[in-house]
Amino acid sequence: MATFTLIDKSGKTSRVEANPAPAFAKPTQPLKSRIAYAAAHVVPLAWADNTPGRPAEVDWESTIGFRRMVWSWGLGVADCMDTAQRNLGMDWAATAELMRRSGAAAREYAAKEGWGRSVADLVSVGVNTDQLKQGVDYTLAQIVDAYLDQLDVCESAGDGPVIMCSRHLCRTAKSPADYIKVYDEVIGAAKSPVILHWLGEVFDAQLHGYFGSPDWREASRTVLTIIEHNPGKVRGVKMSLLDADSERYMRAMLPEGTMMLTGDDFHYVDLIKDAEQDDPKRGGRAVMHSNALLGAFSVLAPHASAAIQALDRGDEAEYLRILEPTQALAQQVFVHPTEFYKTSVAFMSWLNGHQDAFQMVGGLQSARSLPNLSHVVELANACGAFENPELATERWNALLAINGIK
C-alpha cells in the first residue's frame, strides 16, 4: 500500500496509508439542480523564467487541458479570476491570451461534447482593470475605459463576463455613487448578462471598503442599486467574503432571476444545499440556496460533480456524504494568508497529474510551507481528493526527499 510521509511544524514526521480514489461517475447530461463553476488556475512552462516580477510564460496545453478536465465533470470554468493569479503573477498580456484560448477551447468542447451547453456556461472570465499601473490614481472615466477594454477582449472571445473588483476603483472612489456610476457604464456596455464579483479584503487587502463601505450591509445596498439600475443585465452575484451570514442576507435580497454564486470556500456545503432562512425582502421564511463559483472546486471537481448529481436525484444525504468531508480540506487550502490559496490549488493539480511540475507564475509555489502543504495532503487523503493516490504519494514523498525529509 502506498503511504504518504507527513511533516508537522516541529519537523516531526509520520506516515499514513493512501486511501483509494472514490469511484465517482462523470455525468452524461448537464447538471440541473445547481450551476457550478470551478475557478481554475494557470500552469507555467516549467523551464521558463516565471520568477517574481517577470511576465507570465504559460504552458497553454496543460492549462487548457485542466479546463477540459473540469468540463468533463459537468462543471463550468471561471477563468482569469484571482485563482489564475490576477494581480499576483499574471500580467494583462497573458490574461488576454488566456481569455482567447479558453473561449476557443470552450467553443470546440461545446460543439463536440458540451450537451448543448453554451460557451458562457462552460467558461466565464474575469473583467478587471489590472492593465493599469498599480499604486497610481486614475479618474473614474479612465477606470471605465480599462474595464471596457477588457470586456471587449472577453466578448470577442465569446466568454461570459464576470465584472471583478478593481483595486483602481477602490483607490479612486469616494462614495457608493462612484461605484454605481462605473458599474452602470460597464454593465450598460456589456452585450450579455454579467456576473458581479464581490471579493472581500480577506482575499485582497487593497479592496478594503469596496462598494463604498467596510460594512457589508451598507456595501450590499450599493450592489443592489447597481442591479436595480440594470434590469435583466446582471445574471448573478459571486460573493467571496467568507461570511455565510452576509451571503444568506444578500441572496434573499436579490431580485428574481438573479442568482447567488457562493465564493465562500469555508461554508460552501451548507450554502449550496437548500436551507430555510429569513426572507428580509418579503418577510417570513423562504427556502433558498446558492450556486457556486469556487476555487475549491478546481481542487474537488469530481466531488463537486458527484454531489450535485446527488442533488439532481433528490438525494440530499448523499450530497452531504460526498461533500461534507471536503470542507476541512478547502479551509486548509484557504487558510491565512488567504491570498496564497492559489499555491495549494496548483499543488493539488500537480499531485493529481494535471501538470508536470509544482511551479507557478511569479514563483508563487514558495508561498506555502512544507508543513502547510503536508496538512493539505493529509486532509486530501482523508476525503478522497487524490485521483491517482499512487502518483500523489510518489510526487509528495519525492518533494520531501528533495528538501532533505525522509
CSV table of N, CA and C in Angstrom, one decimal, residues 33-35 239-252 260-277 287-294 297 311 319-320 323-324 327:
chain,number,residue,atom,x,y,z
A,33,SER,N,-29.6,20.8,-10.9
A,33,SER,CA,-30.1,21.5,-9.6
A,33,SER,C,-29.3,22.7,-9.2
A,34,ARG,N,-28.0,22.7,-9.6
A,34,ARG,CA,-27.1,23.8,-9.3
A,34,ARG,C,-26.3,24.2,-10.5
A,35,ILE,N,-25.9,25.5,-10.6
A,35,ILE,CA,-24.9,25.9,-11.5
A,35,ILE,C,-23.6,26.0,-10.8
A,239,MET,N,-20.2,36.0,-4.3
A,239,MET,CA,-19.7,36.6,-3.1
A,239,MET,C,-18.6,35.8,-2.5
A,240,SER,N,-17.5,36.5,-2.2
A,240,SER,CA,-16.3,35.8,-1.6
A,240,SER,C,-15.9,36.6,-0.4
A,241,LEU,N,-16.7,36.7,0.6
A,241,LEU,CA,-16.4,37.4,1.8
A,241,LEU,C,-16.1,36.4,3.0
A,242,LEU,N,-16.2,35.1,2.8
A,242,LEU,CA,-16.0,34.1,3.8
A,242,LEU,C,-16.9,34.4,5.0
A,243,ASP,N,-18.1,34.9,4.8
A,243,ASP,CA,-19.1,35.2,5.8
A,243,ASP,C,-20.4,34.7,5.4
A,244,ALA,N,-20.8,33.6,5.9
A,244,ALA,CA,-22.1,32.9,5.4
A,244,ALA,C,-23.3,33.8,5.7
A,245,ASP,N,-23.3,34.5,6.8
A,245,ASP,CA,-24.5,35.4,7.1
A,245,ASP,C,-24.7,36.5,6.1
A,246,SER,N,-23.6,37.1,5.6
A,246,SER,CA,-23.7,38.1,4.6
A,246,SER,C,-24.2,37.6,3.3
A,247,GLU,N,-23.8,36.4,2.9
A,247,GLU,CA,-24.3,35.7,1.7
A,247,GLU,C,-25.7,35.4,1.8
A,248,ARG,N,-26.1,34.8,2.9
A,248,ARG,CA,-27.6,34.5,3.1
A,248,ARG,C,-28.4,35.7,3.0
A,249,TYR,N,-28.0,36.8,3.6
A,249,TYR,CA,-28.8,38.0,3.6
A,249,TYR,C,-28.8,38.5,2.1
A,250,MET,N,-27.7,38.6,1.5
A,250,MET,CA,-27.7,39.1,0.1
A,250,MET,C,-28.5,38.3,-0.9
A,251,ARG,N,-28.4,37.0,-0.8
A,251,ARG,CA,-29.1,36.2,-1.8
A,251,ARG,C,-30.7,36.4,-1.5
A,252,ALA,N,-31.1,36.6,-0.3
A,252,ALA,CA,-32.5,36.8,0.0
A,252,ALA,C,-33.0,38.1,-0.6
A,260,MET,N,-27.4,33.8,-6.8
A,260,MET,CA,-26.2,33.9,-5.9
A,260,MET,C,-25.2,32.7,-6.3
A,261,LEU,N,-24.0,33.1,-6.5
A,261,LEU,CA,-22.9,32.1,-6.7
A,261,LEU,C,-22.0,32.2,-5.5
A,262,THR,N,-22.0,31.2,-4.7
A,262,THR,CA,-21.1,31.3,-3.5
A,262,THR,C,-19.6,31.2,-3.9
A,263,GLY,N,-18.8,32.1,-3.3
A,263,GLY,CA,-17.4,32.0,-3.4
A,263,GLY,C,-16.8,31.8,-2.1
A,264,ASP,N,-17.6,31.3,-1.1
A,264,ASP,CA,-17.2,31.1,0.3
A,264,ASP,C,-16.7,29.7,0.4
A,265,ASP,N,-15.4,29.6,0.3
A,265,ASP,CA,-14.7,28.3,0.4
A,265,ASP,C,-14.7,27.7,1.8
A,266,PHE,N,-15.2,28.5,2.8
A,266,PHE,CA,-15.2,28.0,4.2
A,266,PHE,C,-16.6,27.3,4.5
A,267,HIS,N,-17.7,27.7,3.8
A,267,HIS,CA,-19.0,27.3,4.2
A,267,HIS,C,-19.9,26.8,3.0
A,268,TYR,N,-19.2,26.4,1.9
A,268,TYR,CA,-20.0,26.1,0.7
A,268,TYR,C,-21.0,25.0,0.8
A,269,VAL,N,-20.7,24.0,1.7
A,269,VAL,CA,-21.5,22.8,1.7
A,269,VAL,C,-22.9,23.2,2.1
A,270,ASP,N,-23.1,24.0,3.2
A,270,ASP,CA,-24.4,24.4,3.6
A,270,ASP,C,-25.0,25.5,2.7
A,271,LEU,N,-24.2,26.3,2.1
A,271,LEU,CA,-24.7,27.4,1.3
A,271,LEU,C,-25.3,26.9,0.0
A,272,ILE,N,-24.7,25.8,-0.5
A,272,ILE,CA,-25.2,25.2,-1.8
A,272,ILE,C,-26.4,24.4,-1.5
A,273,LYS,N,-26.5,23.8,-0.4
A,273,LYS,CA,-27.6,22.9,0.0
A,273,LYS,C,-28.8,23.8,0.2
A,274,ASP,N,-30.0,23.4,-0.1
A,274,ASP,CA,-31.2,24.1,0.2
A,274,ASP,C,-31.3,24.4,1.7
A,275,ALA,N,-31.8,25.6,2.1
A,275,ALA,CA,-31.9,25.8,3.5
A,275,ALA,C,-33.0,26.9,3.7
A,276,GLU,N,-33.8,26.7,4.7
A,276,GLU,CA,-34.8,27.7,5.0
A,276,GLU,C,-34.2,28.8,5.8
A,277,GLN,N,-34.5,30.1,5.4
A,277,GLN,CA,-33.8,31.2,6.1
A,277,GLN,C,-34.8,32.4,6.1
A,287,VAL,N,-37.2,29.1,1.3
A,287,VAL,CA,-36.1,28.1,1.0
A,287,VAL,C,-35.3,28.7,-0.1
A,288,MET,N,-34.0,28.8,0.2
A,288,MET,CA,-33.1,29.4,-0.8
A,288,MET,C,-31.8,28.5,-0.8
A,289,HIS,N,-31.0,28.7,-1.9
A,289,HIS,CA,-29.7,28.1,-2.0
A,289,HIS,C,-28.8,28.9,-2.8
A,290,SER,N,-27.5,28.7,-2.7
A,290,SER,CA,-26.5,29.3,-3.5
A,290,SER,C,-26.1,28.4,-4.6
A,291,ASN,N,-25.7,28.9,-5.8
A,291,ASN,CA,-25.0,28.2,-6.8
A,291,ASN,C,-23.5,28.3,-6.4
A,292,ALA,N,-22.6,28.0,-7.3
A,292,ALA,CA,-21.2,28.0,-6.9
A,292,ALA,C,-20.3,28.6,-7.9
A,293,LEU,N,-19.3,29.4,-7.5
A,293,LEU,CA,-18.1,29.8,-8.3
A,293,LEU,C,-17.0,29.8,-7.3
A,294,LEU,N,-16.2,28.6,-7.3
A,294,LEU,CA,-15.3,28.4,-6.2
A,294,LEU,C,-14.0,27.9,-6.6
A,297,PHE,N,-13.5,24.2,-5.9
A,297,PHE,CA,-14.0,23.2,-6.8
A,297,PHE,C,-13.0,22.9,-7.9
A,311,LEU,N,-27.8,15.8,-5.7
A,311,LEU,CA,-29.0,16.7,-5.6
A,311,LEU,C,-29.9,16.6,-6.8
A,319,TYR,N,-25.5,13.9,-1.1
A,319,TYR,CA,-24.8,15.1,-1.3
A,319,TYR,C,-23.9,15.4,-0.1
A,320,LEU,N,-24.5,15.4,1.1
A,320,LEU,CA,-23.7,15.7,2.3
A,320,LEU,C,-22.6,14.6,2.5
A,323,LEU,N,-19.8,15.7,0.0
A,323,LEU,CA,-19.2,17.0,0.1
A,323,LEU,C,-18.7,17.4,1.5
A,324,GLU,N,-19.4,17.0,2.5
A,324,GLU,CA,-19.1,17.5,3.8
A,324,GLU,C,-17.6,17.2,4.2
A,327,GLN,N,-14.9,19.9,3.2
A,327,GLN,CA,-14.8,21.2,3.8
A,327,GLN,C,-13.6,21.5,4.5
